[in-house]
Short mmCIF file of C-alpha atoms in Angstrom, two decimals:
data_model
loop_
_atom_site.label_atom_id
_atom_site.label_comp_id
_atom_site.label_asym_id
_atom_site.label_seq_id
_atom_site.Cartn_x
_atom_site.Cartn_y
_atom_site.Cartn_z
CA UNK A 23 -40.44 2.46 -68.34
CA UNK A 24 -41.37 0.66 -64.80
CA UNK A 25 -43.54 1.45 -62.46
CA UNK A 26 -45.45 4.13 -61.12
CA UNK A 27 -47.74 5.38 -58.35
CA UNK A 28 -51.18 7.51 -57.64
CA UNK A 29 -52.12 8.39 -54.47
CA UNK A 30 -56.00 10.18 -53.32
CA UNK A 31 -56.48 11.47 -50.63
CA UNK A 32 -59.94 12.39 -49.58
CA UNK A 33 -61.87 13.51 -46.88
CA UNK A 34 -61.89 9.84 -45.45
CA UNK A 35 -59.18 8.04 -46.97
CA UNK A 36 -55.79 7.52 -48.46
CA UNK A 37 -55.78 5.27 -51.19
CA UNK A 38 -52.66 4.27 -53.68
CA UNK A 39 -52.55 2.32 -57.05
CA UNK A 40 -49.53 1.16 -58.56
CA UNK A 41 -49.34 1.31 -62.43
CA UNK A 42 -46.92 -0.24 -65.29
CA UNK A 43 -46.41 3.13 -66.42
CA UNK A 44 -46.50 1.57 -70.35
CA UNK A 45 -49.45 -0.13 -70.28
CA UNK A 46 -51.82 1.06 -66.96
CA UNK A 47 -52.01 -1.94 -65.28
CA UNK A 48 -52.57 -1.75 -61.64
CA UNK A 49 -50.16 -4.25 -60.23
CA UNK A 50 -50.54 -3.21 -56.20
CA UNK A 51 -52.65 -0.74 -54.24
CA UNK A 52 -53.14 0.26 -50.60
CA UNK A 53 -55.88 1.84 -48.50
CA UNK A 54 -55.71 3.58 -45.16
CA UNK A 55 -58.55 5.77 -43.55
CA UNK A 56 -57.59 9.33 -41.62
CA UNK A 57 -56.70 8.18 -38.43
CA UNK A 58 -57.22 11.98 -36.67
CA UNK A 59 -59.30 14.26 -37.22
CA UNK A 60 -60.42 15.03 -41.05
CA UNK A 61 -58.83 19.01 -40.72
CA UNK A 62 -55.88 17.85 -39.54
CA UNK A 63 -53.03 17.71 -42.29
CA UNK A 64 -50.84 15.91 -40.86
CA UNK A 65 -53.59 13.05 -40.18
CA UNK A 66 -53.57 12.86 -44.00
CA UNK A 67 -49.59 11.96 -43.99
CA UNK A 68 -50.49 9.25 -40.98
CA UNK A 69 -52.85 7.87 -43.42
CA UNK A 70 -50.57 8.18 -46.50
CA UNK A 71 -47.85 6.27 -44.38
CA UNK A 72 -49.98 3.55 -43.49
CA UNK A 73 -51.61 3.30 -46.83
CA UNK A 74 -47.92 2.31 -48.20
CA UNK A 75 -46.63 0.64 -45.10
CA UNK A 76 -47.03 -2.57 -46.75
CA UNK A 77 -44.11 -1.78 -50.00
CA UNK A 78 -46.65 -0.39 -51.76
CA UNK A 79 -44.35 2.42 -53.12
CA UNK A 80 -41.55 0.02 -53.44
CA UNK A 81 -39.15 0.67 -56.91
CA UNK A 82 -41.47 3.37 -58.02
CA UNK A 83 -40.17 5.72 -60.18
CA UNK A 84 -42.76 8.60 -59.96
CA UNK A 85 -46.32 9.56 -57.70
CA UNK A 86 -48.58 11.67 -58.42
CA UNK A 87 -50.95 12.85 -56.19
CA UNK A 88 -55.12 13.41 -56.11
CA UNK A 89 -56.59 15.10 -53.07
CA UNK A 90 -60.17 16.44 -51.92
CA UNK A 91 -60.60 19.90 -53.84
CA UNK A 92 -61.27 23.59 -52.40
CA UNK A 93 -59.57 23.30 -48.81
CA UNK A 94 -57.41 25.81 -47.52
CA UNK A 95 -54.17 25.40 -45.41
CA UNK A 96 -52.97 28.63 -44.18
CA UNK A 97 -49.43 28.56 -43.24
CA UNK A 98 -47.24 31.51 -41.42
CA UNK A 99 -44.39 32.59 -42.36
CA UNK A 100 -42.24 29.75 -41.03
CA UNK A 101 -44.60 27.21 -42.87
CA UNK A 102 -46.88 26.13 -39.64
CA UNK A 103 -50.37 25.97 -40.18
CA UNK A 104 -52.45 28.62 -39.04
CA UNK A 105 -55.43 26.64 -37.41
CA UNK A 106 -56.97 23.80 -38.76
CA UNK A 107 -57.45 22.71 -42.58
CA UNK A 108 -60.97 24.82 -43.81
CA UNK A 109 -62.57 21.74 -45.90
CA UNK A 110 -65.29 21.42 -48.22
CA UNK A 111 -68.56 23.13 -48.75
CA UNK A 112 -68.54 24.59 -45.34
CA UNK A 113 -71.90 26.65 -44.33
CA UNK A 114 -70.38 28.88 -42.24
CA UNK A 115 -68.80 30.91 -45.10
CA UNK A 116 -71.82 31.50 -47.08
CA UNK A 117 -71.79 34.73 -45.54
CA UNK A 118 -68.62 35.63 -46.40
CA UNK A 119 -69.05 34.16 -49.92
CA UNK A 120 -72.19 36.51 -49.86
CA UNK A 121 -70.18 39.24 -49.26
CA UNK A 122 -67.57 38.44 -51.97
CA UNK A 123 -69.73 38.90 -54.63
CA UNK A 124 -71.10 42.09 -53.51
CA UNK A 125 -67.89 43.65 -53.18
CA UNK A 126 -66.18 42.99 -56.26
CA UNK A 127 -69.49 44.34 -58.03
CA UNK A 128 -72.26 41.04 -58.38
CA UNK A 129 -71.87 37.56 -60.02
CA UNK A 130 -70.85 38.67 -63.47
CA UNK A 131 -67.96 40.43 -62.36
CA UNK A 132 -66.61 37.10 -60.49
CA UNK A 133 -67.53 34.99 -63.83
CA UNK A 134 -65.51 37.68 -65.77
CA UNK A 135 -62.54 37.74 -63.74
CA UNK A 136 -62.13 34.24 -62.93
CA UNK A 137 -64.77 31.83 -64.37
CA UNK A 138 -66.52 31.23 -61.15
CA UNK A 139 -68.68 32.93 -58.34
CA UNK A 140 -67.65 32.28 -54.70
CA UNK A 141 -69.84 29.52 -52.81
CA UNK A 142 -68.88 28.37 -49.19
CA UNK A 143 -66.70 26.10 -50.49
CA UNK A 144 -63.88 28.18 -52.58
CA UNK A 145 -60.66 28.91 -50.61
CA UNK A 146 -61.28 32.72 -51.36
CA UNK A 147 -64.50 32.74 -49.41
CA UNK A 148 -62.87 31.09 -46.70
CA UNK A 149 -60.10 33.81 -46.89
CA UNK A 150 -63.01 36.23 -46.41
CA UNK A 151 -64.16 33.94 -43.47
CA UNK A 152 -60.85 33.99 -41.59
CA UNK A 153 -60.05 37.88 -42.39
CA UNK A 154 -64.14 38.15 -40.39
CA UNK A 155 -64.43 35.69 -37.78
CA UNK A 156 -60.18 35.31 -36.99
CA UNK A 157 -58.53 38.56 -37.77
CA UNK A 158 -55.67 37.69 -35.83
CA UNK A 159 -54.84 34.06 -37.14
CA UNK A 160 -55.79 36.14 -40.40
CA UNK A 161 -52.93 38.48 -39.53
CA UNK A 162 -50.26 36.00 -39.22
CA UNK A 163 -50.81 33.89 -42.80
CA UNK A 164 -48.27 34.37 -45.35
CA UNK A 165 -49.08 31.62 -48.13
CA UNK A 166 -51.78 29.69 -48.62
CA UNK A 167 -52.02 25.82 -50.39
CA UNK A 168 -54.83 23.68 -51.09
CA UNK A 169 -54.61 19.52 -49.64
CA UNK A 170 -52.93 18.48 -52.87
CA UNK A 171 -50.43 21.39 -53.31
CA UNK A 172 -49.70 20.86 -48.98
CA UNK A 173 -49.37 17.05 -49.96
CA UNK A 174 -47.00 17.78 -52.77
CA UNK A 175 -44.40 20.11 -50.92
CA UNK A 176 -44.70 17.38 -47.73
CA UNK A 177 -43.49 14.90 -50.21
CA UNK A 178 -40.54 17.18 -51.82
CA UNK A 179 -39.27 17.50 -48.53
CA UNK A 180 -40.59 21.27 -47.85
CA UNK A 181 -38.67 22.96 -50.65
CA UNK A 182 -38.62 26.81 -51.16
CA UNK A 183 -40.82 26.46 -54.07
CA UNK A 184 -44.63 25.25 -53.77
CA UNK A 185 -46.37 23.92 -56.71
CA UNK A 186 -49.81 23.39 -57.79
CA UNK A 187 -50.98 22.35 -61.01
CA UNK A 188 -54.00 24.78 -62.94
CA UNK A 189 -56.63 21.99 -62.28
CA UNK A 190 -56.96 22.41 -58.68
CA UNK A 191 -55.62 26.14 -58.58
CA UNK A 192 -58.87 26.92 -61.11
CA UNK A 193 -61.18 25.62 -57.80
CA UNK A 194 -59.78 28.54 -55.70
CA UNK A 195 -62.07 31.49 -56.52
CA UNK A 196 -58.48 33.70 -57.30
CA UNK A 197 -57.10 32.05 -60.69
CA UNK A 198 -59.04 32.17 -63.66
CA UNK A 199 -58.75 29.22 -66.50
CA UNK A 200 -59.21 31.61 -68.98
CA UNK A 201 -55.80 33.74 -68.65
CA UNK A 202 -54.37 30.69 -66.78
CA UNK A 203 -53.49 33.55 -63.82
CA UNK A 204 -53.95 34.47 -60.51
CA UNK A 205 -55.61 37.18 -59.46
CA UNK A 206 -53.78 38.10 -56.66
CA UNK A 207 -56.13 41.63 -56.02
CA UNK A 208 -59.07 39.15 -55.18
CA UNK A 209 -56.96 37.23 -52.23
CA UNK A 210 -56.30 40.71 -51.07
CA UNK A 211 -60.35 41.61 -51.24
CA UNK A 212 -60.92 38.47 -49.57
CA UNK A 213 -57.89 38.53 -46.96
CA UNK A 214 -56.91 42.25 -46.08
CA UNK A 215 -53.27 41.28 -47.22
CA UNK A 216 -51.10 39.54 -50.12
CA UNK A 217 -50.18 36.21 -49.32
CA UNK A 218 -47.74 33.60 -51.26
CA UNK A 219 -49.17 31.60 -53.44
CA UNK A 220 -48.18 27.96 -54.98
CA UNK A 221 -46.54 28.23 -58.74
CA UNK A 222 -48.97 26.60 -61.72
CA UNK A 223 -47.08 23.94 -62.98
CA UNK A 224 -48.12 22.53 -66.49
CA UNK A 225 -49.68 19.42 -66.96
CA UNK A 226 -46.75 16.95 -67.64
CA UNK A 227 -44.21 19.20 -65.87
CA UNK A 228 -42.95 17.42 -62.42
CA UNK A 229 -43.56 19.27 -59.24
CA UNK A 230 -39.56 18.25 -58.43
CA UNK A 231 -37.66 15.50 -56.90
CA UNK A 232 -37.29 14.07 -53.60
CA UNK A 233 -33.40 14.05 -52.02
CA UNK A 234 -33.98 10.40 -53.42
CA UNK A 235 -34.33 11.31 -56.72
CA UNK A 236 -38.61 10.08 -57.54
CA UNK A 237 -39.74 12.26 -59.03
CA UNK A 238 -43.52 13.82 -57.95
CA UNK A 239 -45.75 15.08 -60.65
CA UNK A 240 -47.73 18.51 -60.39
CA UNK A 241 -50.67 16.15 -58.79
CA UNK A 242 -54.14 17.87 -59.14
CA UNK A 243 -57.99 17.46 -57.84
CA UNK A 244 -59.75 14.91 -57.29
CA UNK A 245 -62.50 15.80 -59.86
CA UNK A 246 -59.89 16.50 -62.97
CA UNK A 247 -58.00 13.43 -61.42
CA UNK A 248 -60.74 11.15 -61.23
CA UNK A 249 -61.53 12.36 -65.21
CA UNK A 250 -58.25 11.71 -66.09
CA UNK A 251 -58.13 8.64 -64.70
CA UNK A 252 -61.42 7.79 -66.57
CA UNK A 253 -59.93 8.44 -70.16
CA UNK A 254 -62.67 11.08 -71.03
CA UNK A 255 -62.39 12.99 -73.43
CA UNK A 256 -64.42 16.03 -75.94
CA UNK A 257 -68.05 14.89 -76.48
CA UNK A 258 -67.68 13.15 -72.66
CA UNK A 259 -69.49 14.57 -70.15
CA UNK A 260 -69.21 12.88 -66.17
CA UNK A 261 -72.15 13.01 -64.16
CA UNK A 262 -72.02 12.29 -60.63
CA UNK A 263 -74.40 11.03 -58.35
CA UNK A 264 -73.94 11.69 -54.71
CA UNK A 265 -76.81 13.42 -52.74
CA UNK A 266 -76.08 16.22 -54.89
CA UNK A 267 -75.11 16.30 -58.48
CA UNK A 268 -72.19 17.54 -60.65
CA UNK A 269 -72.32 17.21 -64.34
CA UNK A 270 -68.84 18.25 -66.23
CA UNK A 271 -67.23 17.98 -69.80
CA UNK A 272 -64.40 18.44 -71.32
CA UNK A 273 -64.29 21.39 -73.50
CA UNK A 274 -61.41 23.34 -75.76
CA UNK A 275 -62.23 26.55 -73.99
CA UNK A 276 -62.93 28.12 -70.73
CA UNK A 277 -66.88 29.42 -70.46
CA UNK A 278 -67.76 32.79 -69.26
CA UNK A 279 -71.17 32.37 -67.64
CA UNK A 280 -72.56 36.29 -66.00
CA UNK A 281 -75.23 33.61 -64.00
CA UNK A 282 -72.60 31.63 -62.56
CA UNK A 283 -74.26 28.45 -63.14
CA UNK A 284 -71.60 27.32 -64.82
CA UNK A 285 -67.90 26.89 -62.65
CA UNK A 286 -65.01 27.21 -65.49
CA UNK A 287 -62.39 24.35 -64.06
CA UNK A 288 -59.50 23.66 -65.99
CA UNK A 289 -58.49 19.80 -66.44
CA UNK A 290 -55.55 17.61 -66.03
CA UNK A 291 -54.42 17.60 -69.42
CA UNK A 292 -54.28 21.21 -70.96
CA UNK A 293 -58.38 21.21 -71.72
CA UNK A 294 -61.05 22.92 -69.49
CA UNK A 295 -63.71 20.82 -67.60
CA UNK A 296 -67.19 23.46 -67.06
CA UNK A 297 -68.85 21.65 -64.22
CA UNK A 298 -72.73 22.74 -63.37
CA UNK A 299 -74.00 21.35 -60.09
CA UNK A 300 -77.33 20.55 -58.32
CA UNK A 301 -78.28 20.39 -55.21
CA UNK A 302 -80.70 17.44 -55.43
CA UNK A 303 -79.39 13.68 -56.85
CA UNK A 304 -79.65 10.77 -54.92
CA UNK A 305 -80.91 12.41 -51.69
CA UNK A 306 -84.46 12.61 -54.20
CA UNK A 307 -84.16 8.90 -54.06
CA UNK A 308 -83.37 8.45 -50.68
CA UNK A 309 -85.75 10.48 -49.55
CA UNK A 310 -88.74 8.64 -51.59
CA UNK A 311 -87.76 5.19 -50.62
CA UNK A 312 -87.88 6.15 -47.11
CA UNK A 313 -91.32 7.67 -47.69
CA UNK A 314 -92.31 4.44 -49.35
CA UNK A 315 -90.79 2.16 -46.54
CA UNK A 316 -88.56 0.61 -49.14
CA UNK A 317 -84.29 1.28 -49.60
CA UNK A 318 -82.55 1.84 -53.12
CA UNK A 319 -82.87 -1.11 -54.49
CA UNK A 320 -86.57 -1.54 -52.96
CA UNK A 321 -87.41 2.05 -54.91
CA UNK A 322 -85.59 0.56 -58.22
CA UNK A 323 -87.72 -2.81 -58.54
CA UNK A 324 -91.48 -0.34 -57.89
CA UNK A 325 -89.97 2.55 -60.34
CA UNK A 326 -89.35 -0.38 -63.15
CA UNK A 327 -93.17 -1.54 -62.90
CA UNK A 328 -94.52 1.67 -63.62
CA UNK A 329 -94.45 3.25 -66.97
CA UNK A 330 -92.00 6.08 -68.62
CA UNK A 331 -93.66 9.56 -67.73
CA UNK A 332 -95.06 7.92 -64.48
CA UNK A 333 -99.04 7.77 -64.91
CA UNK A 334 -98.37 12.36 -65.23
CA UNK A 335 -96.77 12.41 -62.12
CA UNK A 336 -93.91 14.88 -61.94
CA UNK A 337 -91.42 15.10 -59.32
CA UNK A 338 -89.35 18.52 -59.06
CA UNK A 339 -86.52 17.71 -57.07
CA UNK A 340 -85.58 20.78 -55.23
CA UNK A 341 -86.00 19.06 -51.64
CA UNK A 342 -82.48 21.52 -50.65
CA UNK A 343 -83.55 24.39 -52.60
CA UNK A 344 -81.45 24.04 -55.77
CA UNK A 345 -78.73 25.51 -57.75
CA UNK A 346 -79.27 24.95 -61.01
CA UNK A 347 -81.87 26.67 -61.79
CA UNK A 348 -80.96 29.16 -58.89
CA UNK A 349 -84.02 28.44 -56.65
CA UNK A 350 -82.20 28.35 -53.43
CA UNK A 351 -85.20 28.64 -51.04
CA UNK A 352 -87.62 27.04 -52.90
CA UNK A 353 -88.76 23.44 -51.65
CA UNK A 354 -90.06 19.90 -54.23
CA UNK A 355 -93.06 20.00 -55.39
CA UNK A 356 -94.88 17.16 -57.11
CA UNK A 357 -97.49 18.07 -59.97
CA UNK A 358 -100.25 15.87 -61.72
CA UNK A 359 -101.60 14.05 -58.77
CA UNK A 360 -104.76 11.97 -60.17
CA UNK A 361 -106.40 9.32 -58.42
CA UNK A 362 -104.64 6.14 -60.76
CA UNK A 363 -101.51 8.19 -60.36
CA UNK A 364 -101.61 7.74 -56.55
CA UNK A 365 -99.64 4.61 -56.13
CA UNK A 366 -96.15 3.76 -55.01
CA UNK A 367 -94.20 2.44 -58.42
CA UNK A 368 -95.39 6.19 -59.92
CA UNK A 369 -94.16 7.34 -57.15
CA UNK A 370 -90.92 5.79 -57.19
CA UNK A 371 -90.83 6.22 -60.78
CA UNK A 372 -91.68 9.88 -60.74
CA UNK A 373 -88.39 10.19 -58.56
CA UNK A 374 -85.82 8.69 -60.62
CA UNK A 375 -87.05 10.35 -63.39
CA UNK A 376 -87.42 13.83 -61.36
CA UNK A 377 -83.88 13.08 -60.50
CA UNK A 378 -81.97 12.64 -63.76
CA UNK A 379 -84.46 15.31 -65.56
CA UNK A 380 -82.67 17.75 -63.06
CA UNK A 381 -79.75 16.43 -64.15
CA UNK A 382 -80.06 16.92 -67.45
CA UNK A 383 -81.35 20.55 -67.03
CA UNK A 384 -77.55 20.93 -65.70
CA UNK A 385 -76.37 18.98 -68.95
CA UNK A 386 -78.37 21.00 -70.98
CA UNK A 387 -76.59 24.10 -69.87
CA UNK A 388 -73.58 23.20 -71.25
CA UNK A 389 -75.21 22.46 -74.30
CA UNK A 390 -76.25 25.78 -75.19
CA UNK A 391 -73.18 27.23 -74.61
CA UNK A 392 -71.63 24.64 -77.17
CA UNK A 393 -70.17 21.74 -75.47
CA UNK A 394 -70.67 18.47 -77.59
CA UNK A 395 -72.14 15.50 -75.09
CA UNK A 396 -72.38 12.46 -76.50
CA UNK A 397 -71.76 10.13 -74.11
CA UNK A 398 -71.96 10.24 -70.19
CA UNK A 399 -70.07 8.56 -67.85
CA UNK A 400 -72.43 7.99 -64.85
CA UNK A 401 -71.03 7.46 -61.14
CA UNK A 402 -72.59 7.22 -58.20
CA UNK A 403 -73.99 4.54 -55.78
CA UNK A 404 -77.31 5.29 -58.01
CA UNK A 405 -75.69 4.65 -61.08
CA UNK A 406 -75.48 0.81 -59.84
CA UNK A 407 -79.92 1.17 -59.84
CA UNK A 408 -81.43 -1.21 -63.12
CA UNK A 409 -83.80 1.88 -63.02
CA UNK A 410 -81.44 4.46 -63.18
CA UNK A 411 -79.72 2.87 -66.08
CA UNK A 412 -82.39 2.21 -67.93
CA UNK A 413 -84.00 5.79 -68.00
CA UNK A 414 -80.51 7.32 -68.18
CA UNK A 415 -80.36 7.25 -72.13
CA UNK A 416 -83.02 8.30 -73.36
CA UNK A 417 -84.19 11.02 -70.69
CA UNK A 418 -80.35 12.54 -70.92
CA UNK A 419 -80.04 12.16 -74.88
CA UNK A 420 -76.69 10.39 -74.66
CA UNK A 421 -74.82 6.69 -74.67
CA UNK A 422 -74.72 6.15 -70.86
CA UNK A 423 -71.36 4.49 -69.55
CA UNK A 424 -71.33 2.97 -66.62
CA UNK A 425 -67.73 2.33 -64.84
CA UNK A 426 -66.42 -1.01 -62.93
CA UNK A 427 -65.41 0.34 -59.76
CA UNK A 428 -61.94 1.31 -59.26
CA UNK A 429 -59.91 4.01 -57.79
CA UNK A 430 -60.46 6.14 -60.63
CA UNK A 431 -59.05 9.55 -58.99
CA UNK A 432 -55.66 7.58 -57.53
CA UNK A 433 -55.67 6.08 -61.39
CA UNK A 434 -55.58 9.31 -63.03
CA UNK A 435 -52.65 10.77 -60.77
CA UNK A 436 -50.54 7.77 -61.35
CA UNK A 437 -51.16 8.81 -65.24
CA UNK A 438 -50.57 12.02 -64.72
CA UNK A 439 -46.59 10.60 -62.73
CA UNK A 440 -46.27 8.38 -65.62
CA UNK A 441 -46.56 11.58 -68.35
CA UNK A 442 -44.05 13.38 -66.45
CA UNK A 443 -41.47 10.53 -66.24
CA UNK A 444 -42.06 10.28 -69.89
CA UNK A 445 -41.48 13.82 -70.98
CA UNK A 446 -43.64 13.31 -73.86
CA UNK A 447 -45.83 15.84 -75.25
CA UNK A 448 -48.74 13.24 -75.15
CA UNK A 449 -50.17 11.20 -71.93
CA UNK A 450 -49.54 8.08 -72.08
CA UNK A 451 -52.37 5.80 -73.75
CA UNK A 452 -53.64 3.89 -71.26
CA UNK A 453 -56.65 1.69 -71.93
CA UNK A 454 -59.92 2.78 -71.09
CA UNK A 455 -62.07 2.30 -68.30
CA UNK A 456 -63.69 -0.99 -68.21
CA UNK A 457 -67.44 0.50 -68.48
CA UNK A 458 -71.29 -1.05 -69.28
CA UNK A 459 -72.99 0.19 -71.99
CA UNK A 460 -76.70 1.84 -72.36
CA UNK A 461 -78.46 2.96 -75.50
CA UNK A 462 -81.36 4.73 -75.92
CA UNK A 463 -82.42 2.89 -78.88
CA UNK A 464 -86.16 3.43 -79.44
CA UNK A 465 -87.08 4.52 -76.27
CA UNK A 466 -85.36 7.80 -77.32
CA UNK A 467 -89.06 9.68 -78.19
CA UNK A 468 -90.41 8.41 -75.47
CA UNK A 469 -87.44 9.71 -72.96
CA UNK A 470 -87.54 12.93 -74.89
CA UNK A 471 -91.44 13.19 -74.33
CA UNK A 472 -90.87 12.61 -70.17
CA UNK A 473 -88.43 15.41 -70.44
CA UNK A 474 -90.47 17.76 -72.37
CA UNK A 475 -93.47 16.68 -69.41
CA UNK A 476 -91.14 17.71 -66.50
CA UNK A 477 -89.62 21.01 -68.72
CA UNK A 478 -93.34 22.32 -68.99
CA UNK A 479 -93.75 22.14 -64.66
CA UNK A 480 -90.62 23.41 -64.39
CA UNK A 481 -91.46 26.52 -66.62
CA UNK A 482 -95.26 26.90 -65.54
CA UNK A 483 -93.97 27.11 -61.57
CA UNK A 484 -90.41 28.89 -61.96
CA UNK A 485 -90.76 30.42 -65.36
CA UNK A 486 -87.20 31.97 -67.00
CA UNK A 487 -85.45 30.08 -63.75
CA UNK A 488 -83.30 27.73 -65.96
CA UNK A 489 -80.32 29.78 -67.71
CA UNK A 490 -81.03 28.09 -71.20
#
């Protein structure tokens, strides 16, 4: 069937994988960083360009195309961008976010209509931001895209029609994976005004055809992308380890959750992917090893001469305040301080196990609400720790799968091109991810026993906080 092509773009970075579109194989890739500044869009096409300036995208016969989630590009009428790109989890639209959720009646309302409850990073509470701080930019927008969707229609040549696909349009605060709709009243709430919004393409129906004839696949975000890209599947769950954490899974339904713990995504493949977050992963490591003088690696080899459950010492993690539980101005606290329990490798222990037992507080909300985990792909700079994989198991109650490193997010986009030029009903069955495996094995009880430890702090300081 020949070759195709995934591109990612991040907030950093362009990157682009090449793929037999058969069998998976990666047979060329490219990598170009931003060269402007990160909320300029058309820095992103610089970077794309140079990316494939050496034939990357030579004889391909379809892209598809991964980008960093929950930005907004507000164009005018004539398609020019109104200001720069709003990316990420910005701060300054907690406000507005605040003010979202009041208005359309508190948090359960939001998780009814659409799955989710606005944070500073969803495109409707930076609607809400603009409309506040920029009423007359605000004025002057007439449709509104997300990177990927922008990326897409640069691609296509600028068509009349803008696509999306219902991955990344379910990260928007204003379309709801449950109805697969938009709810074009809550743009309004948020803007003042209706606005055009991109079309929700299926997942193995192209986006359209350059004048050349390649075709470009609906493309998604970088999370469902990255997933896809992965090979996971139901009883999968991805946990990822940056300095905060995200646990998701793929599930058969969208989840209704009145807390809003849980964010109901939609995947790349016709499934849903609930994600629950925290505000505290490897920043609780950092943070240790640079109270112990020591780095990662330095906090890994002290954690793995201590014992499981760490001499009593128990770390809560909530150095940011956290999400899940919703304990946003609390602070860490550690608990069971004893004078054989004051040295550095409980210390170091007590924070990798602090870490992942907030992590699985997150997995265990998914649990409840019926989503099968049985294994866990872990990702992360952390997930590289001996410590980390060795506690993983048992204190999460699943296999933990470790991936090689590879462009996992620009993988799963070139899957998703290679399902489109296909036209089957099926994605194409490309091997898995080339992974290490960890078992609990007998250390299960034990693991089980450290979690039970840290559940009875968590309780006895912030009783009724965790939504389980």
């Amino acid at each position: 069937m020949g070759i195709v092509a995934g591109l990612d773009s991040s907030a950093e970075y362009t990157s682009i994988v090449v793929c037999d579109a058969e069998t998976g194989a990666v047979v060329r890739h490219g990598h170009a960083a931003h060269p402007g500044e990160r909320d300029d869009p058309q820095s992103w096409l610089l970077s794309l360009g140079e990316a494939a300036s050496g034939g990357q995208l030579a004889d391909v016969q379809a892209i598809g195309v991964s980008a960093q989630q929950q930005g907004l590009i507000a164009l005018d009428a004539s398609g020019a961008t109104v200001g720069p790109a709003l990316l990420g989890n910005d701060p300054r639209m907690q406000t507005a976010a605040a003010d979202l959720v009041d208005a359309l009646g508190g948090r359960e309302a939001w998780a009814q209509a659409v799955g989710t409850v606005p944070q500073a990073g969803h495109p409707v509470a930076k609607l809400r931001w603009l409309a506040r701080e920029h009423p007359e930019s605000a004025q002057r927008v007439a449709e509104v895209m997300q990177p990927h969707d922008w990326l897409v229609w640069q691609l296509l040549g600028r068509p009349e029609q803008r696509v999306t696909d219902r991955g990344d349009a379910s990260g928007t605060g204003y379309w709801s994976a449950a109805t697969e709709s938009y709810r074009t009243d809550l743009v309004e709430l948020a803007l003042g005004h209706p606005v055009r919004l991109p079309q929700v393409a299926g997942p193995a129906q192209p986006a359209g055809y350059t004048p050349e004839g390649l075709l470009i696949s609906a493309g998604t975000g970088q999370t469902m992308a990255a997933a896809f890209g992965l090979g996971v599947g139901p009883g999968d769950a991805v946990i990822s380890l940056g300095a905060t954490g995200s646990v998701c899974a793929v599930h058969h339904t969208a989840l209704t959750d009145p807390t809003g713990t849980i964010t109901s995504f939609a995947d790349a493949t016709g499934m849903h992917l609930p994600v629950v977050r925290t505000l505290n992963a490897t920043r609780v490591l950092r943070g240790t090893a640079d109270m112990l003088g020591t780095d990662l690696e330095g906090l890994s080899e002290l954690a793995l001469t201590s014992t499981p459950g760490s001499s009593g010492l128990v770390l809560l993690p909530y150095l940011e305040g956290e999400q899940t539980p919703q304990l946003p101005h609390t602070a860490g606290s550690l608990h069971g301080l004893r004078r054989e329990s004051m040295k550095p490798e409980f210390l170091a222990r007590a924070a990798v196990e602090g870490m992942l037992c907030g992590l699985a507080d997150a997995l265990e909300v998914l649990r409840v609400r019926g989503v099968p985990v049985r294994r866990v792909f872990l990702l992360g700079k952390a997930a590289e720790l001996q410590i980390v994989r060795a506690a993983a198991p048992a204190l999460l109650d699943a296999q933990v799968v470790v991936p090689e490193p590879a462009d996992y997010a620009a993988i799963g986009a070139a899957r998703q091109a290679a399902w489109a030029l296909s036209g089957s009903g099926y994605p194409p069955q490309w091997p898995a991810a080339a992974c290490q495996v960890f078992e609990a094995g007998e250390e299960r009880a034990v693991g089980q026993a450290v979690r039970q430890q840290y559940a009875t702090v968590r309780e006895e300081m912030y009783p009724g906080a965790l939504p389980v």
